[in-house]
XYZ file of C-alpha atoms in Angstrom:
142
model
C 21.183 33.945 -48.849
C 17.673 32.697 -47.963
C 18.720 29.068 -48.539
C 21.648 29.540 -46.132
C 19.337 30.916 -43.437
C 16.902 28.017 -43.871
C 19.758 25.506 -43.602
C 21.038 27.213 -40.469
C 17.575 27.160 -38.851
C 17.081 23.476 -39.697
C 20.449 22.600 -38.168
C 19.624 24.530 -34.987
C 16.261 22.770 -34.680
C 17.842 19.347 -35.209
C 20.472 19.998 -32.534
C 17.845 21.362 -30.159
C 15.689 18.256 -30.614
C 18.705 15.970 -30.063
C 19.606 17.741 -26.807
C 15.984 17.503 -25.628
C 15.973 13.756 -26.378
C 19.226 13.253 -24.448
C 17.949 15.211 -21.447
C 14.619 13.360 -21.529
C 16.458 10.036 -21.569
C 18.354 11.159 -18.454
C 15.120 11.843 -16.562
C 14.677 9.097 -13.984
C 11.518 7.013 -14.354
C 10.942 6.998 -10.584
C 13.261 9.183 -8.549
C 12.028 7.819 -5.226
C 13.558 4.398 -5.940
C 16.946 5.925 -6.732
C 17.144 8.534 -4.001
C 15.391 6.586 -1.231
C 17.169 6.961 2.062
C 19.259 9.946 1.034
C 19.408 12.843 3.446
C 19.944 16.511 2.690
C 22.358 18.635 4.684
C 23.504 22.224 4.403
C 27.237 22.921 4.331
C 28.589 24.575 7.439
C 29.766 28.131 7.192
C 33.399 27.936 6.228
C 36.156 30.209 5.055
C 35.432 32.265 1.945
C 38.093 30.466 -0.089
C 36.624 26.965 0.434
C 35.915 25.897 -3.151
C 33.794 22.902 -2.121
C 31.535 24.940 0.134
C 31.179 27.613 -2.545
C 30.184 25.127 -5.266
C 27.732 23.315 -3.002
C 26.249 26.611 -1.807
C 25.780 27.924 -5.351
C 23.999 24.775 -6.532
C 21.764 24.795 -3.443
C 20.938 28.471 -4.014
C 20.005 27.775 -7.651
C 17.739 24.908 -6.589
C 16.138 26.876 -3.732
C 15.184 29.681 -6.146
C 13.135 27.341 -8.367
C 9.368 27.408 -8.743
C 7.291 24.223 -8.386
C 7.141 23.692 -12.146
C 10.921 23.968 -12.562
C 13.838 21.684 -11.818
C 17.586 22.148 -11.777
C 19.278 19.773 -14.195
C 22.936 19.290 -13.275
C 25.003 17.430 -15.856
C 28.594 16.248 -15.613
C 30.667 14.702 -18.365
C 33.348 12.140 -17.626
C 35.022 10.651 -20.667
C 32.269 9.441 -22.977
C 29.679 9.443 -20.181
C 27.103 12.175 -19.617
C 25.509 11.874 -16.188
C 22.493 13.670 -14.753
C 23.368 14.339 -11.121
C 20.754 13.425 -8.497
C 22.953 13.556 -5.395
C 26.055 15.491 -4.443
C 27.999 13.897 -1.608
C 31.012 15.771 -0.256
C 33.007 13.408 2.015
C 35.568 16.191 2.464
C 35.687 19.718 1.073
C 38.266 18.537 -1.476
C 36.341 15.591 -3.000
C 32.965 15.337 -4.747
C 31.007 12.131 -5.233
C 28.345 12.778 -7.852
C 25.608 10.146 -8.089
C 23.219 10.125 -10.997
C 21.956 8.240 -13.988
C 23.449 7.846 -17.438
C 21.714 7.677 -20.814
C 20.933 3.969 -20.230
C 19.374 4.774 -16.828
C 22.174 3.095 -14.904
C 23.019 4.503 -11.490
C 26.501 5.951 -11.901
C 28.949 7.644 -9.532
C 31.791 9.972 -10.358
C 34.450 10.659 -7.729
C 36.387 13.810 -8.493
C 38.677 16.343 -6.855
C 36.555 19.421 -6.301
C 38.915 21.665 -8.283
C 38.499 19.641 -11.484
C 34.719 19.158 -11.356
C 32.855 20.904 -14.158
C 29.111 20.905 -13.744
C 26.542 22.211 -16.202
C 23.448 23.572 -14.432
C 20.213 24.278 -16.290
C 16.803 25.368 -15.067
C 14.178 23.440 -16.997
C 10.403 23.268 -16.937
C 8.896 20.046 -15.629
C 6.830 17.955 -18.013
C 3.076 18.206 -17.289
C 1.831 15.774 -14.630
C 5.347 14.918 -13.395
C 7.053 15.879 -10.175
C 10.151 18.057 -10.219
C 13.405 16.262 -9.446
C 15.381 17.773 -6.583
C 19.077 17.170 -5.978
C 20.114 15.783 -2.589
C 23.115 17.311 -0.830
C 25.275 15.579 1.743
C 28.027 17.766 3.197
C 30.973 16.689 5.366
C 30.496 16.610 9.098
C 32.330 19.374 10.936
């Protein structure tokens, strides 16, 4: 029984370290060069059943609740790609354009119908002596 517990703990630690390495590799080296010129906008108040406005509002609320030493990591998987989202552009309330970086630090965009977008949101502590990354939001014009 004790050997089984030790094996289980080692496996959990190995997986935890792998996930940390993947997330660290998705951290941009200099966010200002990637997000330069992006503007943030709040979504207009819309009907309660507007899925796009609801998703955008929830992500903004999560980010607004963060402390200075925390950042919201939003990940989206598309095929074999795992992207860390740095900007959410909503050209219409039915389409999302997610801009971010992949594991090789390439700027990548995913265009998706809002109903099929699955985003993973995590609050993470910022590494010492680094600035927290904030997601930019661009909502459709009324």
